[in-house]
PDB file of C-alpha atoms in Angstrom:
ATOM      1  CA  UNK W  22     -11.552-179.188 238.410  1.00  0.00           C
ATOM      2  CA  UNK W  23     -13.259-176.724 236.231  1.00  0.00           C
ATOM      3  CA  UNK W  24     -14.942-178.059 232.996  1.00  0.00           C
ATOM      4  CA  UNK W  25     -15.520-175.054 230.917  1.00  0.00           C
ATOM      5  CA  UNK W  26     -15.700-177.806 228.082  1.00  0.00           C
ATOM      6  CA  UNK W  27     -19.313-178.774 228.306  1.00  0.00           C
ATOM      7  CA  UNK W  28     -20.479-177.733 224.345  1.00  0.00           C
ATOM      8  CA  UNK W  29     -24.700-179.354 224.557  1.00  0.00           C
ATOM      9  CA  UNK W  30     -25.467-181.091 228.310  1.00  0.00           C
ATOM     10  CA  UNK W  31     -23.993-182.537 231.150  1.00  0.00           C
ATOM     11  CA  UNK W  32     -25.695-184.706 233.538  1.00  0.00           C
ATOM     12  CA  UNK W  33     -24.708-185.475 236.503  1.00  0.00           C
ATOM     13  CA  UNK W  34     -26.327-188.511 238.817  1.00  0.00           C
ATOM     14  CA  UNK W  35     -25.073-188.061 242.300  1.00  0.00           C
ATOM     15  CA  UNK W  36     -25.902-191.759 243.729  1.00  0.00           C
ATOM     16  CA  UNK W  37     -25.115-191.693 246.946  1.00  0.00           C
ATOM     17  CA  UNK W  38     -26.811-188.826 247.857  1.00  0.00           C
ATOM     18  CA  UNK W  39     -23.433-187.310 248.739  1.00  0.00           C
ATOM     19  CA  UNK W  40     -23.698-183.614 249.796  1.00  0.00           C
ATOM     20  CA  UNK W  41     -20.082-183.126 249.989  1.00  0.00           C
ATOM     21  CA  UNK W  42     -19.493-184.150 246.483  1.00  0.00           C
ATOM     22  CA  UNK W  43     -20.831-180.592 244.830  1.00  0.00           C
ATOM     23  CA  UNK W  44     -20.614-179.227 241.527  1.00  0.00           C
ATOM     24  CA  UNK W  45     -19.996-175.336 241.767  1.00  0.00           C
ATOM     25  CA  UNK W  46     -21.450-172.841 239.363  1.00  0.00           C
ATOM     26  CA  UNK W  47     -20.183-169.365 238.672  1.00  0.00           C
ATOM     27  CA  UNK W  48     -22.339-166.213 238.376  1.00  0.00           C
ATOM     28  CA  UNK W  49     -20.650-163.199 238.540  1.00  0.00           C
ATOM     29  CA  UNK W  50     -17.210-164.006 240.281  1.00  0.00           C
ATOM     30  CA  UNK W  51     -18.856-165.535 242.755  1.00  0.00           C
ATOM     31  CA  UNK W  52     -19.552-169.395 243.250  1.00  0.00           C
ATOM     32  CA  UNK W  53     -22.697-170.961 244.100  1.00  0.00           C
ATOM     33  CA  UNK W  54     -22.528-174.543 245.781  1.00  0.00           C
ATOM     34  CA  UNK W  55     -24.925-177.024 243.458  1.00  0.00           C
ATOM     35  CA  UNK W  56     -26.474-180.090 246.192  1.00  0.00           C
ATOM     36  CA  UNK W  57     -28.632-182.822 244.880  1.00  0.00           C
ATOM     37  CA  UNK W  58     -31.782-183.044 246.290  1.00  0.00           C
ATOM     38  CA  UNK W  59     -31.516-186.313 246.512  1.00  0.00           C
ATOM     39  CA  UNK W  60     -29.518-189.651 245.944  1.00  0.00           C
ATOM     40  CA  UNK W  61     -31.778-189.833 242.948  1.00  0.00           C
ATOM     41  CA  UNK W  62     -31.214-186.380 241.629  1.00  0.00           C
ATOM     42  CA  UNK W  63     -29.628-185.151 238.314  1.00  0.00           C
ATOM     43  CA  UNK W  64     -27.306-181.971 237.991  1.00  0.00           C
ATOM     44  CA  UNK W  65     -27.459-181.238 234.430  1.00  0.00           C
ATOM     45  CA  UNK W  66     -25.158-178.565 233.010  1.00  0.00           C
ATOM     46  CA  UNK W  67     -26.136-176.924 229.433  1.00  0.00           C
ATOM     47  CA  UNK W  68     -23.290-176.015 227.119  1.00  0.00           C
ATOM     48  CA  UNK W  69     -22.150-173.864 224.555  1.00  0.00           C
ATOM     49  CA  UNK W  70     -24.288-175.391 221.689  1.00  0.00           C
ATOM     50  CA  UNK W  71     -27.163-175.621 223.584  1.00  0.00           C
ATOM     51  CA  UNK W  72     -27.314-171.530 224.837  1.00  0.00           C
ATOM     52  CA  UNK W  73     -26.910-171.169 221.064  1.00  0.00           C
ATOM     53  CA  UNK W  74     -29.497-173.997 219.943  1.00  0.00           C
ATOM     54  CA  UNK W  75     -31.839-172.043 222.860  1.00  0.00           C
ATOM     55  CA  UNK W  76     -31.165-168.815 221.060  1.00  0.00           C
ATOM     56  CA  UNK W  77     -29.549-167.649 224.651  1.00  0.00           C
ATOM     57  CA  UNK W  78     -32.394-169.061 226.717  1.00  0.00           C
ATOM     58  CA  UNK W  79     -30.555-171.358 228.418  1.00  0.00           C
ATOM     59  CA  UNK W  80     -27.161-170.474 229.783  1.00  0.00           C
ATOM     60  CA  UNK W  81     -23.537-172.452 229.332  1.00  0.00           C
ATOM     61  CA  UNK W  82     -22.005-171.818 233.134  1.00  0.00           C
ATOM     62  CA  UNK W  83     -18.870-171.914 234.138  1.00  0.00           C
ATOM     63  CA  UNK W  84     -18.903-174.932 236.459  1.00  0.00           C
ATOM     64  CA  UNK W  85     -16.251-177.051 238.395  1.00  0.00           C
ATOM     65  CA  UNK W  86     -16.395-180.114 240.852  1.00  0.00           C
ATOM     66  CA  UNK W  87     -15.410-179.968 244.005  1.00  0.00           C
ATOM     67  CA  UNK W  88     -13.702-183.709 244.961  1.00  0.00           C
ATOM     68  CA  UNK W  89     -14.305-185.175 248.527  1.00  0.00           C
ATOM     69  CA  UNK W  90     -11.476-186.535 250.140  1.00  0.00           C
ATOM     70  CA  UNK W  91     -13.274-189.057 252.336  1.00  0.00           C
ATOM     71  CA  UNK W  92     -15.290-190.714 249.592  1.00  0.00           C
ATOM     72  CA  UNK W  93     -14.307-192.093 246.657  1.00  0.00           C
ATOM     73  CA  UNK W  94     -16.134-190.513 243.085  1.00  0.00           C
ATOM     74  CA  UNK W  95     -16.583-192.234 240.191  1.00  0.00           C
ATOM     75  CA  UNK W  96     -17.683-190.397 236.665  1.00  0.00           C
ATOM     76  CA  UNK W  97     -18.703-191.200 233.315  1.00  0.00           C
ATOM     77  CA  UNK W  98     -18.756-188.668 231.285  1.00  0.00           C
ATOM     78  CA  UNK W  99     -20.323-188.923 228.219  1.00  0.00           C
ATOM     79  CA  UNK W 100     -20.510-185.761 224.989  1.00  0.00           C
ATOM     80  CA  UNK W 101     -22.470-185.715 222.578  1.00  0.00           C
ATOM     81  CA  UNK W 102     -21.806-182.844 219.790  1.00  0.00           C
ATOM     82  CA  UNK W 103     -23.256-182.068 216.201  1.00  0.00           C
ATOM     83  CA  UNK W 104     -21.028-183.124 213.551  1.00  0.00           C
ATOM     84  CA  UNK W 105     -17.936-180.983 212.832  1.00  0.00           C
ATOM     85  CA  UNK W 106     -19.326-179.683 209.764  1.00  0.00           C
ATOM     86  CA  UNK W 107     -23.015-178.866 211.219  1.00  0.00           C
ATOM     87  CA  UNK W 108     -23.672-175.312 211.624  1.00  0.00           C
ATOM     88  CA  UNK W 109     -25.515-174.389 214.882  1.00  0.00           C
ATOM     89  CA  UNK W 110     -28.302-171.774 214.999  1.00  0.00           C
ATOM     90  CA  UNK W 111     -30.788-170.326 216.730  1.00  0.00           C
ATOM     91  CA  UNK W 112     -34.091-172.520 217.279  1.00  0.00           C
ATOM     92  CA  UNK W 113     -36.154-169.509 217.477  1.00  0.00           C
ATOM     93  CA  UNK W 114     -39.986-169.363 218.162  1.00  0.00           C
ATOM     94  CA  UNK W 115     -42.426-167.853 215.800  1.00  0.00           C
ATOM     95  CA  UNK W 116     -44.273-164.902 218.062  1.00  0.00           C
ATOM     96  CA  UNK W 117     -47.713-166.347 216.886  1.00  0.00           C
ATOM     97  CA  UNK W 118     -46.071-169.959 219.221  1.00  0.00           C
ATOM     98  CA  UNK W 119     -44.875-167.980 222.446  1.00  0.00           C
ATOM     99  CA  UNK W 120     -46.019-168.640 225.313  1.00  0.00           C
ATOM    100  CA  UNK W 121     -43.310-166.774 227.202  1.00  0.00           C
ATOM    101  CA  UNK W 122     -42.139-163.216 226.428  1.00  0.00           C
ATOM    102  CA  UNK W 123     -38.466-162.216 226.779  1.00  0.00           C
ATOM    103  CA  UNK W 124     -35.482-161.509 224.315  1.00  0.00           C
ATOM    104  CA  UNK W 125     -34.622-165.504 224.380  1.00  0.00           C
ATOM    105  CA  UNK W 126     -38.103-166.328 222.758  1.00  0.00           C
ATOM    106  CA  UNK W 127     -38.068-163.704 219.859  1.00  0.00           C
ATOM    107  CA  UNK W 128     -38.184-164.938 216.550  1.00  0.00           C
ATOM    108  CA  UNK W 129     -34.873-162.810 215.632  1.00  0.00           C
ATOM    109  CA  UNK W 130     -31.649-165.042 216.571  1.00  0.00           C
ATOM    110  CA  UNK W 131     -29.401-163.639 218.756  1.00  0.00           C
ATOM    111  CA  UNK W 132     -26.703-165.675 217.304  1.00  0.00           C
ATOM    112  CA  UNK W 133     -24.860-165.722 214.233  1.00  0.00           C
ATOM    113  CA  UNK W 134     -24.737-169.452 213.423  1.00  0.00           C
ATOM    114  CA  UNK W 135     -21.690-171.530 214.685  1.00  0.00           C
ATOM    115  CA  UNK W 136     -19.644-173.948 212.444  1.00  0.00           C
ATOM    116  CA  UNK W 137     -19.109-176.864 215.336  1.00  0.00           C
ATOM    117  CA  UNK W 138     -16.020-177.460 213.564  1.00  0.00           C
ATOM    118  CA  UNK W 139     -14.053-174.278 213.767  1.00  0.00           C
ATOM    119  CA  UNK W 140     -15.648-173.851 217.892  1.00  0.00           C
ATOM    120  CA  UNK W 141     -14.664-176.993 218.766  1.00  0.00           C
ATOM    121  CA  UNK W 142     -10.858-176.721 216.715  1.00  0.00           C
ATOM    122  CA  UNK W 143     -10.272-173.240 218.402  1.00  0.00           C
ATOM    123  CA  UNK W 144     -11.521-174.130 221.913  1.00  0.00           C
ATOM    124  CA  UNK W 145      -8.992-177.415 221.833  1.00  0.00           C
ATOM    125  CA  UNK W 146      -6.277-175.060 219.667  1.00  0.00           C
ATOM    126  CA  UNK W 147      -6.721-172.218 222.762  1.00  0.00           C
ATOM    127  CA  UNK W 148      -6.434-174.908 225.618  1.00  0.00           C
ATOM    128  CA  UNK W 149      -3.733-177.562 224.828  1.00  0.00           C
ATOM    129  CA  UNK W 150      -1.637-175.253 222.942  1.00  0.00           C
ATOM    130  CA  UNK W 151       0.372-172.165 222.993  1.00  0.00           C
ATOM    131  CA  UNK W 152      -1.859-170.338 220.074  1.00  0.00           C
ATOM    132  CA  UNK W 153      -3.421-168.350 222.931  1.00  0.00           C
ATOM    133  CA  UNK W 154      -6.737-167.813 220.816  1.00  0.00           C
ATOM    134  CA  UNK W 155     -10.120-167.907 223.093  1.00  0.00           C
ATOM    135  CA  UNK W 156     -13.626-168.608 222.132  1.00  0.00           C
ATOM    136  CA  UNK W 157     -16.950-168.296 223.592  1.00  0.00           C
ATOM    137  CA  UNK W 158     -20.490-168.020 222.248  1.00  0.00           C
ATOM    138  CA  UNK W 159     -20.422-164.554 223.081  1.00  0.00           C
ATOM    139  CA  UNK W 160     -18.548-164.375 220.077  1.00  0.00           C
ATOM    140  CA  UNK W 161     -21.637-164.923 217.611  1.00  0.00           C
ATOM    141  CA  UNK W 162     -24.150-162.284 219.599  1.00  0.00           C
ATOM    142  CA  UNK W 163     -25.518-160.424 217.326  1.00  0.00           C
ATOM    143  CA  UNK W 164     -25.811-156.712 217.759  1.00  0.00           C
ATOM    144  CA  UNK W 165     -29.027-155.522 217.348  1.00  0.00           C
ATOM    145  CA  UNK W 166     -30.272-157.821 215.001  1.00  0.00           C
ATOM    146  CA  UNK W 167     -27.296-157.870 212.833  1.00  0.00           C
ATOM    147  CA  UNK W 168     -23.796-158.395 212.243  1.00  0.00           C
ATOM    148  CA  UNK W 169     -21.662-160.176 215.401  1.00  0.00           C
ATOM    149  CA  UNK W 170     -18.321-157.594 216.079  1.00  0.00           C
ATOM    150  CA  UNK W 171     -16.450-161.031 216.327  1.00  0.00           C
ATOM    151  CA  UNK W 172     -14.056-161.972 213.394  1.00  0.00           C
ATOM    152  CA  UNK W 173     -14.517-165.430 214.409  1.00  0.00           C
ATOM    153  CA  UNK W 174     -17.835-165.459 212.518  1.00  0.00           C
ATOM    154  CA  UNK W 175     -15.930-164.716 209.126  1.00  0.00           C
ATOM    155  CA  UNK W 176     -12.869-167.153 210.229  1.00  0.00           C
ATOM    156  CA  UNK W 177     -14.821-169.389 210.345  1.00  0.00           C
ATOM    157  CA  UNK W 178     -15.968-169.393 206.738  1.00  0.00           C
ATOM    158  CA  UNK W 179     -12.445-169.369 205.396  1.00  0.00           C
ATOM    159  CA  UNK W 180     -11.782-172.159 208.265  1.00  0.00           C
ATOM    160  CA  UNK W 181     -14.686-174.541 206.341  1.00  0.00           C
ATOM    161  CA  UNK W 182     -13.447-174.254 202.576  1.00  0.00           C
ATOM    162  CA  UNK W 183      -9.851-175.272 203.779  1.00  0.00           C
ATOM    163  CA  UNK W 184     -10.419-178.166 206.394  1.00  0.00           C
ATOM    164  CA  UNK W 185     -11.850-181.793 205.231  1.00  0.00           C
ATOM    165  CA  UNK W 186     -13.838-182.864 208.304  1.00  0.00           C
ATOM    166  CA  UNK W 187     -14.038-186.612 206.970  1.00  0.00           C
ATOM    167  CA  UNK W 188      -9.919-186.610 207.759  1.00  0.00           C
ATOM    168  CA  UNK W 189      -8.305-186.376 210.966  1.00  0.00           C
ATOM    169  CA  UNK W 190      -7.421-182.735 212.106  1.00  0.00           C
ATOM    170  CA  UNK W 191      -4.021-181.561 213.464  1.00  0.00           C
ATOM    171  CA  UNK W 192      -3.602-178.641 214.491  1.00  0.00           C
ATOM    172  CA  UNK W 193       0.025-178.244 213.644  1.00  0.00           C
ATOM    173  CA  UNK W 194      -1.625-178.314 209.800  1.00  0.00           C
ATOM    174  CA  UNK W 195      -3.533-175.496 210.535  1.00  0.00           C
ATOM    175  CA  UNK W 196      -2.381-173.458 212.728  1.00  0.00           C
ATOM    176  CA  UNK W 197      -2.417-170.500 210.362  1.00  0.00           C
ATOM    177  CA  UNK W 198      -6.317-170.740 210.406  1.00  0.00           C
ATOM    178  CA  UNK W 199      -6.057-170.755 214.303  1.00  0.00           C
ATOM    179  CA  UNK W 200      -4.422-167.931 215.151  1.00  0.00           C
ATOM    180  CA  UNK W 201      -6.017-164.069 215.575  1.00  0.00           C
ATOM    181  CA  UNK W 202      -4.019-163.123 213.229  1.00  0.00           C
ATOM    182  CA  UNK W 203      -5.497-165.196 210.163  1.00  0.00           C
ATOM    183  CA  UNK W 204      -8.148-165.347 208.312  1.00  0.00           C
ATOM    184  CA  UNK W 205      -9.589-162.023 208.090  1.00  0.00           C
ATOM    185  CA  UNK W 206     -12.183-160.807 205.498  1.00  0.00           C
TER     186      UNK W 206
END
């Protein structure tokens, strides 16, 4: 199973210590086998929130688990995500408080901030229905300092004065504000 739906952590406690029950992570096409160290060890998975939050520090991978058919798994999976109206940005670091250099520590965000919201809507819109609209955080880089190229960054403006996040969301409702074609500036 792949689980590109991972939006702040994942942990993963492997108790048994199996080495046959691996998580896989993608880099480049190619995947790389993930083995606890131990029975005691954690695999932990950041998201999409959290390469934002990190202001691209830390990385959201494309990951998938890998079942073994002679023992059985259990999991719990547990998500935690910012409220559907919270607007994710950058943490960035003051350069007077670095104690690393690199792009990811700048005080400059490489993101344009992300209404959790209109991600979250879109991602579930572009996998469990026919809209056929993607998202990814590479959606809110910002080019040199400024303006994403992403229309998604606008969209999601419009996408915030026309949805009530205290009331359930459908989809059907707004499926204008879903689709590419919508919602431009």
């Amino acid at each position: 199973l792949q689980d590109a739906d991972c939006h702040s952590l994942q942990v993963l406690l492997d108790h048994e210590g199996d080495s046959n029950s691996n998580g896989n992570t993608s880099l480049h096409d190619n995947w790389i086998t993930i083995r606890p160290a131990d029975k005691y060890a954690f695999t932990i998975n950041t998201g999409d929130m959290a390469e934002v939050w990190s202001n691209g520090r830390y990385k959201a991978p494309l990951h998938r688990v890998l079942s073994n058919e002679t023992k059985e798994r259990y999991s719990t999976p547990f998500f935690y995500n910012p409220s559907y109206a919270s607007k994710v940005e950058p943490l960035t670091i003051s350069s007077e408080n670095q104690n690393e250099s690199g792009p990811n520590t700048e005080a400059e965000p490489q993101y344009s901030g992300v209404l959790w919201g209109y991600f979250r809507a879109v991602r579930f819109a572009g996998d469990l229905t026919d809209l056929g609209v993607e998202i990814q955080v590479a959606d809110f880089l910002l080019h040199d300092h400024q303006k994403s190229q992403s229309d998604h960054v606008g969209r999601q403006e419009v996408f915030a004065k026309q949805v009530d996040f205290s009331k359930p969301f459908s989809v059907e409702k707004f499926r204008p504000l879903l689709q590419e074609s919508s919602c431009q500036n």
